[in-house]
Tab-separated table of C-alpha atoms in Angstrom:
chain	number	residue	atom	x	y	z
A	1	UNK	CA	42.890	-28.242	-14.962
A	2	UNK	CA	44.578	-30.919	-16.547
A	3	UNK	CA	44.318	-31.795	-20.348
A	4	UNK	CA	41.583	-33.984	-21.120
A	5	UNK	CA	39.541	-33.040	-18.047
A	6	UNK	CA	36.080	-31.026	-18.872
A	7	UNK	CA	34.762	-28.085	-17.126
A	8	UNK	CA	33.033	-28.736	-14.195
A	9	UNK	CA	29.105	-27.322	-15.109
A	10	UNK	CA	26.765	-25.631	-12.271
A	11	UNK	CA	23.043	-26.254	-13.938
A	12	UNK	CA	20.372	-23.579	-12.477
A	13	UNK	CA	17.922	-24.848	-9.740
A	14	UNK	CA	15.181	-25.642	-11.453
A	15	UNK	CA	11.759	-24.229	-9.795
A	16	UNK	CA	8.532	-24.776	-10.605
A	17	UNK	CA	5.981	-22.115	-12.502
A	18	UNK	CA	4.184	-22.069	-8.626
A	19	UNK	CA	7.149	-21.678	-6.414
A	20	UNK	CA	8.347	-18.665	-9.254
A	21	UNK	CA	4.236	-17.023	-8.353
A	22	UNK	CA	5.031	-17.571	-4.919
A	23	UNK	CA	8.426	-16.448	-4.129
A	24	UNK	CA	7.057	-13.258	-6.125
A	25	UNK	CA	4.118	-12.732	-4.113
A	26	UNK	CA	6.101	-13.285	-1.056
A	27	UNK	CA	8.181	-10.501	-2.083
A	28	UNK	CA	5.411	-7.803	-2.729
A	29	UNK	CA	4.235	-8.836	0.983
A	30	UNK	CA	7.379	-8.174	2.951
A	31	UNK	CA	8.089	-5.216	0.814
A	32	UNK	CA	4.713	-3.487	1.729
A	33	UNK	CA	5.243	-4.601	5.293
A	34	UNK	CA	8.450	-2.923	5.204
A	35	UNK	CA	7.106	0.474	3.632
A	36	UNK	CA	4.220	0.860	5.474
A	37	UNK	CA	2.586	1.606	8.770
A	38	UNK	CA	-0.991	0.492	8.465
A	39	UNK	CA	-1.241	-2.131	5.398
A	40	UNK	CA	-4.722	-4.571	5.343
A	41	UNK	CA	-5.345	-7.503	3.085
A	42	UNK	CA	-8.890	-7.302	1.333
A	43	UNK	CA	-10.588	-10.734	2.591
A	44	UNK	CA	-13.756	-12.037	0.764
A	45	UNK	CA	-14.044	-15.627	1.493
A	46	UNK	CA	-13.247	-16.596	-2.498
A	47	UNK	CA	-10.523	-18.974	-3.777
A	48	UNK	CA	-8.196	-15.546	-4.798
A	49	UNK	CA	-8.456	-14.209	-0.513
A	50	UNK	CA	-7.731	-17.739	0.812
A	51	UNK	CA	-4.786	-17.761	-1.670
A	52	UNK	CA	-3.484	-14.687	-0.601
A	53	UNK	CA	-3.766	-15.439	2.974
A	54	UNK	CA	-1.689	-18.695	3.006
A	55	UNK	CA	0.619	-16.169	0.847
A	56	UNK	CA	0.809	-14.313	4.080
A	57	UNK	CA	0.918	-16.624	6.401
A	58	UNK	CA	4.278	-18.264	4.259
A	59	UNK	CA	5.815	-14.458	4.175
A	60	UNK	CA	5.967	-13.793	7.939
A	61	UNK	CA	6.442	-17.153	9.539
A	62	UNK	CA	7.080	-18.398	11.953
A	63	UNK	CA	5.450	-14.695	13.279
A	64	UNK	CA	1.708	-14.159	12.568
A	65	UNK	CA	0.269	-12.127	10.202
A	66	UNK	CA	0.945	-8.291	10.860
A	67	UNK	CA	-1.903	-7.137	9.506
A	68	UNK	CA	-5.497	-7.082	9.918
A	69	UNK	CA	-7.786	-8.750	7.398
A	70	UNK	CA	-10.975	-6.693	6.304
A	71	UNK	CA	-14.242	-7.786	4.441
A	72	UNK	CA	-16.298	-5.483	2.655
A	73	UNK	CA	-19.816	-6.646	3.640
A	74	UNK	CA	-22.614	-6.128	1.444
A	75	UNK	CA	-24.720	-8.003	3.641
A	76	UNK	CA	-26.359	-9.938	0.403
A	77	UNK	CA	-23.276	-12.906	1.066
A	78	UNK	CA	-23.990	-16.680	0.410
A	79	UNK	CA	-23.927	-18.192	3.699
A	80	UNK	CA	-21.560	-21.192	3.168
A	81	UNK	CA	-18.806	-18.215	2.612
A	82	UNK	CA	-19.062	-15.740	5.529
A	83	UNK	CA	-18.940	-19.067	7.762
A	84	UNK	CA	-16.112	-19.793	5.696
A	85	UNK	CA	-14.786	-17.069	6.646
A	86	UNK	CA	-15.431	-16.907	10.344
A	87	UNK	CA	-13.981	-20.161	10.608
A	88	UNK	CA	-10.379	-19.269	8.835
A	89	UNK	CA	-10.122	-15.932	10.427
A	90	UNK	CA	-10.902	-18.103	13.468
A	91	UNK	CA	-7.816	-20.346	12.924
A	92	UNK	CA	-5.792	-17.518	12.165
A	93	UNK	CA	-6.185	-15.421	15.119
A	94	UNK	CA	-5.725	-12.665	13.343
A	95	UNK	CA	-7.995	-9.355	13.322
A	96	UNK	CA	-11.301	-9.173	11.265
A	97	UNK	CA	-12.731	-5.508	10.042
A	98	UNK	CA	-15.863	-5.600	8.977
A	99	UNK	CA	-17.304	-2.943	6.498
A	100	UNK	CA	-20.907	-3.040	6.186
A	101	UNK	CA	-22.850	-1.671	3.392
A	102	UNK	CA	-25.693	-1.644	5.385
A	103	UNK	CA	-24.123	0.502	8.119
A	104	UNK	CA	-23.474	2.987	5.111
A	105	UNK	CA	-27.202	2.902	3.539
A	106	UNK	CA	-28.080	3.185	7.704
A	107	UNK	CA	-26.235	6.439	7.796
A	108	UNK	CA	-27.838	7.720	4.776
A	109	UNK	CA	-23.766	7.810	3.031
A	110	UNK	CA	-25.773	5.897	0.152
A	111	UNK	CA	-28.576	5.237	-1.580
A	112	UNK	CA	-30.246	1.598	-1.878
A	113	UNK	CA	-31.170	0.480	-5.417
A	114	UNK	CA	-34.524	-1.023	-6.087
A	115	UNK	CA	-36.242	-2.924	-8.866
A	116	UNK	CA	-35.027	-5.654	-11.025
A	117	UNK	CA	-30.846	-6.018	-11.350
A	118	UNK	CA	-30.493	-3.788	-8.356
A	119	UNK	CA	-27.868	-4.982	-6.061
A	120	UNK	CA	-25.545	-3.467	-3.238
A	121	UNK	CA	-22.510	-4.626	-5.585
A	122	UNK	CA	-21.490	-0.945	-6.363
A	123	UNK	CA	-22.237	1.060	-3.156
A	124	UNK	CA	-19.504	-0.927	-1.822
A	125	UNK	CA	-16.848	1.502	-2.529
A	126	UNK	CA	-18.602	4.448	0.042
A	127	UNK	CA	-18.088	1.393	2.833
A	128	UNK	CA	-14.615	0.708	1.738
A	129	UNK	CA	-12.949	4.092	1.528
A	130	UNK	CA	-15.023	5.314	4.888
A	131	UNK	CA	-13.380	2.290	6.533
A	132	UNK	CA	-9.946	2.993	5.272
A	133	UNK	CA	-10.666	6.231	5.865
A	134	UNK	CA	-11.726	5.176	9.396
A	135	UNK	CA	-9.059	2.932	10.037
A	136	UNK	CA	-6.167	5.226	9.014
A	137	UNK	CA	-4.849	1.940	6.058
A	138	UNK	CA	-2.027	3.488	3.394
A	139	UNK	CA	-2.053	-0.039	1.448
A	140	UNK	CA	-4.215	-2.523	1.193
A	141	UNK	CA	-3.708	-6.178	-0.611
A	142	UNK	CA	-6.179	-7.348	-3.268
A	143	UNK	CA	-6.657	-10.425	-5.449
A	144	UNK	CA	-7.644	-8.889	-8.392
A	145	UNK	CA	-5.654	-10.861	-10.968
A	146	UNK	CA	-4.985	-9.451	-14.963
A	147	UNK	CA	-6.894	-12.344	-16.235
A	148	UNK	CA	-10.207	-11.368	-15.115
A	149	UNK	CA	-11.199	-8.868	-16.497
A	150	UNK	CA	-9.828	-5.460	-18.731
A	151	UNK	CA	-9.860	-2.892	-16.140
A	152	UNK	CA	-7.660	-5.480	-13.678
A	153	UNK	CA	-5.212	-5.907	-16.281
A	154	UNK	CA	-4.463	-2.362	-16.279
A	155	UNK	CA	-3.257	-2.300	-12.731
A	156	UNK	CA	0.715	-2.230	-11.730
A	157	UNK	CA	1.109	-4.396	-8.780
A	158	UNK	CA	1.503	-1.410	-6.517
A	159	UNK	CA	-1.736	0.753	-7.700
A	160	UNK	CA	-1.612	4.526	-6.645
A	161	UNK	CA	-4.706	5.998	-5.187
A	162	UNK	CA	-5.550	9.567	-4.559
A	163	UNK	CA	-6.946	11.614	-1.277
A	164	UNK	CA	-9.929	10.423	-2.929
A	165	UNK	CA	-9.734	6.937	-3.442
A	166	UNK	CA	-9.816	7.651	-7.263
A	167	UNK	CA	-7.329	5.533	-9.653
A	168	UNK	CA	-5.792	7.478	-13.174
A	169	UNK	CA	-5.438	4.613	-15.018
A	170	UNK	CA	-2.838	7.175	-17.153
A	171	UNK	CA	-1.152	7.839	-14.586
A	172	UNK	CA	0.458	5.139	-12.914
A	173	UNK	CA	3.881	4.373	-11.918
A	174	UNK	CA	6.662	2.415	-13.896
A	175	UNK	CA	7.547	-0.637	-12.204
A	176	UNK	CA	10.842	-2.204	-13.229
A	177	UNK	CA	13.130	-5.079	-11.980
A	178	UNK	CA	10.883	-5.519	-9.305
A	179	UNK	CA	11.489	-2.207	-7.743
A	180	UNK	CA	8.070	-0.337	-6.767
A	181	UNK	CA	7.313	3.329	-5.554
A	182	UNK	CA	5.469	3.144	-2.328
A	183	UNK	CA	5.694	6.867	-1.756
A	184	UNK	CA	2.181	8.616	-0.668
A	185	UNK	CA	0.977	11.965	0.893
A	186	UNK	CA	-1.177	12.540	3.491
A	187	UNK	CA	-4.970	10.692	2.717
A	188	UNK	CA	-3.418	8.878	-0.290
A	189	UNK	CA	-2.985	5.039	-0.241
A	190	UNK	CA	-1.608	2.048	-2.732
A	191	UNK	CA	-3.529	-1.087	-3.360
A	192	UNK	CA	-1.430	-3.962	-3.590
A	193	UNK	CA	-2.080	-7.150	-5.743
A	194	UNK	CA	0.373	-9.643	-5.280
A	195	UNK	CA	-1.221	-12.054	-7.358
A	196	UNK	CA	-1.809	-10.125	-10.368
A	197	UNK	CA	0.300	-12.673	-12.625
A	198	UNK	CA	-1.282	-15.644	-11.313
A	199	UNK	CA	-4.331	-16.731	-13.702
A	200	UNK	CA	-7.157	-19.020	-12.617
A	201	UNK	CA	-5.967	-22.193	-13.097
A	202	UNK	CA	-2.958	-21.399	-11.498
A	203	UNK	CA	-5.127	-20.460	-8.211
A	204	UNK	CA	-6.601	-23.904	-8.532
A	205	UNK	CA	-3.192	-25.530	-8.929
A	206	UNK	CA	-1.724	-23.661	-5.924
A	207	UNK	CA	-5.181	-24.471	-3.789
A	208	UNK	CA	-4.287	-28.281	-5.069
A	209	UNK	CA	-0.748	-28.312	-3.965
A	210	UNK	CA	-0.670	-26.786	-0.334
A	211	UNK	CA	-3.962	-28.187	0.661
A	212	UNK	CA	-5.981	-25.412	1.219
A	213	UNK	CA	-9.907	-25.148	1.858
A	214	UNK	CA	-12.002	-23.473	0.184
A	215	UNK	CA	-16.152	-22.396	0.363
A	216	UNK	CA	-18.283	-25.483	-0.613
A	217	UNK	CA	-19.779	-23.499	-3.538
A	218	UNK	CA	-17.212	-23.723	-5.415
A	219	UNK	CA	-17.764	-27.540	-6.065
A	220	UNK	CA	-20.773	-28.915	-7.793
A	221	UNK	CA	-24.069	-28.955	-5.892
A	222	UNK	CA	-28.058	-28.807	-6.045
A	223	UNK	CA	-29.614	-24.946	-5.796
A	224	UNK	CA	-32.409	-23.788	-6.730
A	225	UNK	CA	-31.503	-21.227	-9.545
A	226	UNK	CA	-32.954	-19.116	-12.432
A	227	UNK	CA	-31.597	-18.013	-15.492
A	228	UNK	CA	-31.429	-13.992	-16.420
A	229	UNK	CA	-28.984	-12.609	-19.412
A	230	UNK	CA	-27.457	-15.665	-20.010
A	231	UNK	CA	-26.425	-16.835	-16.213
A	232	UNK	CA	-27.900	-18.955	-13.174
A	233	UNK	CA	-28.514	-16.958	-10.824
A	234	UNK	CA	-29.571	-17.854	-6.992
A	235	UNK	CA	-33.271	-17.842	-5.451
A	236	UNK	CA	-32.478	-15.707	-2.246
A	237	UNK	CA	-34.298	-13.550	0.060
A	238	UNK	CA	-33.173	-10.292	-1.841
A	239	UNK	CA	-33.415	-11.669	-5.435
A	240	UNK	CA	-36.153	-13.921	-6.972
A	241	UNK	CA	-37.173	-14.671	-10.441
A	242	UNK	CA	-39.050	-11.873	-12.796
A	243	UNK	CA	-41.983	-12.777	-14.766
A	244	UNK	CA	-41.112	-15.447	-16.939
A	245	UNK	CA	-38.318	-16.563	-15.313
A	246	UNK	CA	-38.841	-19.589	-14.038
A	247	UNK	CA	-37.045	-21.446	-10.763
A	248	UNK	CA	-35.265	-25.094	-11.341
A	249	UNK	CA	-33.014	-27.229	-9.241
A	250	UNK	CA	-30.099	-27.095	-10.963
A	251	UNK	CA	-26.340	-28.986	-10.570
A	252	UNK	CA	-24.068	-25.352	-10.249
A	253	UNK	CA	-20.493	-24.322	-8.747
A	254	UNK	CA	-19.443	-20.797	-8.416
A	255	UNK	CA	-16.193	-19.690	-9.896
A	256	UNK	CA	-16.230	-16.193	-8.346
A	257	UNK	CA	-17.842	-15.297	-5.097
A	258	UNK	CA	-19.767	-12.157	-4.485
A	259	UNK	CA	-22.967	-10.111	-3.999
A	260	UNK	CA	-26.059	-12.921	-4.152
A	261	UNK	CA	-27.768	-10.844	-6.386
A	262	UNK	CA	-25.160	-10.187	-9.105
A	263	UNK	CA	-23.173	-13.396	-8.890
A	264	UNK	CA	-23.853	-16.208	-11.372
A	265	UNK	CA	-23.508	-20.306	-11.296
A	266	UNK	CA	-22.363	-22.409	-13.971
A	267	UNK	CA	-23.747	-25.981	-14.139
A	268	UNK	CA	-20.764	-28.225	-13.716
A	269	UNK	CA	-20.179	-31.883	-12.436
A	270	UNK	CA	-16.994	-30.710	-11.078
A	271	UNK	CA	-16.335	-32.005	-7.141
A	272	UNK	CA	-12.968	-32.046	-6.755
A	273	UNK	CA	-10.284	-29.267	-7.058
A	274	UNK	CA	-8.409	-31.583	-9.662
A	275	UNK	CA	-11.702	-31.714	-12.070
A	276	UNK	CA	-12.243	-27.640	-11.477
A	277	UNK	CA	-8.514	-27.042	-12.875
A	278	UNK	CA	-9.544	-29.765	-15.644
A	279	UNK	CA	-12.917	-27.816	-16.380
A	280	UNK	CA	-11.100	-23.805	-15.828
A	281	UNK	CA	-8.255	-24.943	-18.378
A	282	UNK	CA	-10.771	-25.560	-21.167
A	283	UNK	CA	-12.942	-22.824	-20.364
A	284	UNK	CA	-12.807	-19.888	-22.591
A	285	UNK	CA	-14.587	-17.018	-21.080
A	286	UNK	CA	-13.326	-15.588	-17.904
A	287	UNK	CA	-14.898	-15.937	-14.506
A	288	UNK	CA	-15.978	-12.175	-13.834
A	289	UNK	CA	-17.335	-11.626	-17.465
A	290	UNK	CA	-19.503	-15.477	-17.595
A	291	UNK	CA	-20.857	-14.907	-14.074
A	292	UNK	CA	-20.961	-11.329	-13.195
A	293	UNK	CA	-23.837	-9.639	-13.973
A	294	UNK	CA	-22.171	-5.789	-12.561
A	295	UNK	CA	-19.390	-6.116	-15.750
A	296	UNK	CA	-22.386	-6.600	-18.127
A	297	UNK	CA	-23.391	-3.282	-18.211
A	298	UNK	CA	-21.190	-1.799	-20.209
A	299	UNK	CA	-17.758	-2.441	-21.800
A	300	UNK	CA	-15.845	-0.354	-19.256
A	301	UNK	CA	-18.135	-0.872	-16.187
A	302	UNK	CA	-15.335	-2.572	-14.119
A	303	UNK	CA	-13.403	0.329	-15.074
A	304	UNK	CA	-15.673	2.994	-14.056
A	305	UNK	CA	-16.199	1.692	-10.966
A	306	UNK	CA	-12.101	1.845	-10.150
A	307	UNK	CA	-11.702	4.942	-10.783
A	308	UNK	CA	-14.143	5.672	-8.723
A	309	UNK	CA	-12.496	3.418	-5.418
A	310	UNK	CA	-13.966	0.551	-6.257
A	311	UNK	CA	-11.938	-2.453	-5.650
């Protein structure tokens, strides 16, 4: 280098916050598709499963998905999402397993609740570890993200589970430099959440930027609704108002989609993906603890029910 000449300077490519989610969740993918023999990806029609499926679709292409997709049916489901659902799985091609609840209360493996705030939100985790059980999975992908609740942030991206479904969350493996222990014995799976650092907003923002669709109740429209403990819930064939509640047409969304009976609205004017991310960012309760009525029982009921299998 001659005198008077300055160092030539290489500047870092400069990514954005969603390509560094991404290329991190593409990661996790490939490196459970490289570890194990039977993985599944946990589909239930919400904004956090149509996420992680584009995520899938981006981390084997040109190839198609190598895994099957399974939905844990309580058969209490809004019907805008499970023909949401049918539809993408549809365009996909890819394999559907459904898990019915009702096949499990059927077979006497559990017990229906009845009266007021009973719902089939919690005897999902009988269905789901019979099916893995059934289907012979050793990891399946999830969209829990740390944001929504206590319990979830507890979670390392890959989550050990016992012969018996159960999660320790004490006892969980160290995960550093992006280096994680798939090993398992016999009956013993991980679940997988490749989107655990993502938050809300930044679901929206990555729904925004590739395009993708998502179940019409997340946008702003007419239902008939009631209010119980603080939330809206939905008029349905397996839920209806106690006395004194009373039953209004109300302008709701959903920011979380679940169980009919346990799954609240918020009223909102939002239409667009662009005024959701506008209303999420100023929002200051999470989704699961505004509109879930299952996390309102008590201040480790998320909790309980993971140890337990639950998702």
């Amino acid at each position: 280098m001659s005198d008077g000449e300055r160092p030539v300077t290489v500047t870092a490519y400069e990514i954005s916050h969603l390509d560094q989610l991404e290329a991190e969740s593409l990661y996790v993918f490939r490196e459970v598709a490289a570890e194990f023999e039977r993985p599944c990806l946990l589909f239930s029609g919400g904004k956090d499963s149509v996420v992680m499926l584009r995520l899938a679709e981006k981390a084997f292409a040109p190839a198609p998905v190598p895994f099957p997709v399974m939905h844990v049916d309580t058969g209490h489901n809004f019907d805008e999402v499970i023909a949401f659902r049918d539809r993408r799985i549809a365009e996909l091609g890819v394999q559907l397993v459904v898990a019915s609840v009702q096949k499990s209360i059927d077979e006497g493996r559990v017990v229906e609740e009845t009266g007021s705030g009973a719902s089939r939100n919690q005897l999902q985790t009988t269905t789901l570890l019979d099916s893995i059980a059934e289907y012979g999975f050793d990891a399946l992908f999830g969209g829990a993200r740390r944001d929504e609740e206590r319990a979830r942030a507890k979670e390392r991206v890959f989550s050990f589970r016992d012969e018996f479904g159960q999660w320790d969350p004490k006892n969980q493996r160290p995960e550093v430099w992006n280096l994680y222990n798939g090993r398992i014995g016999r009956r013993e799976h991980i679940r997988v959440f490749p989107i655990s650092n993502w938050t809300e907003v930044d679901v929206w923002r990555y729904v925004e930027r590739e395009g993708l669709a998502v179940p019409e109740i997340y946008f702003s429209h007419e239902r008939r609704v009631f209010e119980r403990d603080g939330m809206w819930l939905a008029e349905s064939p397996w839920l209806g108002p106690d006395p004194g509640e009373e039953v209004a047409l109300r302008r709701v969304r959903y920011r979380t989609v679940g169980d009919m009976t346990c799954t609240g609205a918020v009223e909102s004017a939002a239409s667009t993906v662009a005024e959701i991310i506008e209303e999420v960012a100023n929002c200051r309760t999470s989704e699961r603890g505004a509109t879930r009525a299952d996390d309102r029982t008590s201040e480790a009921a998320m909790e309980d029910r993971k140890r337990e299998g639950y998702f």
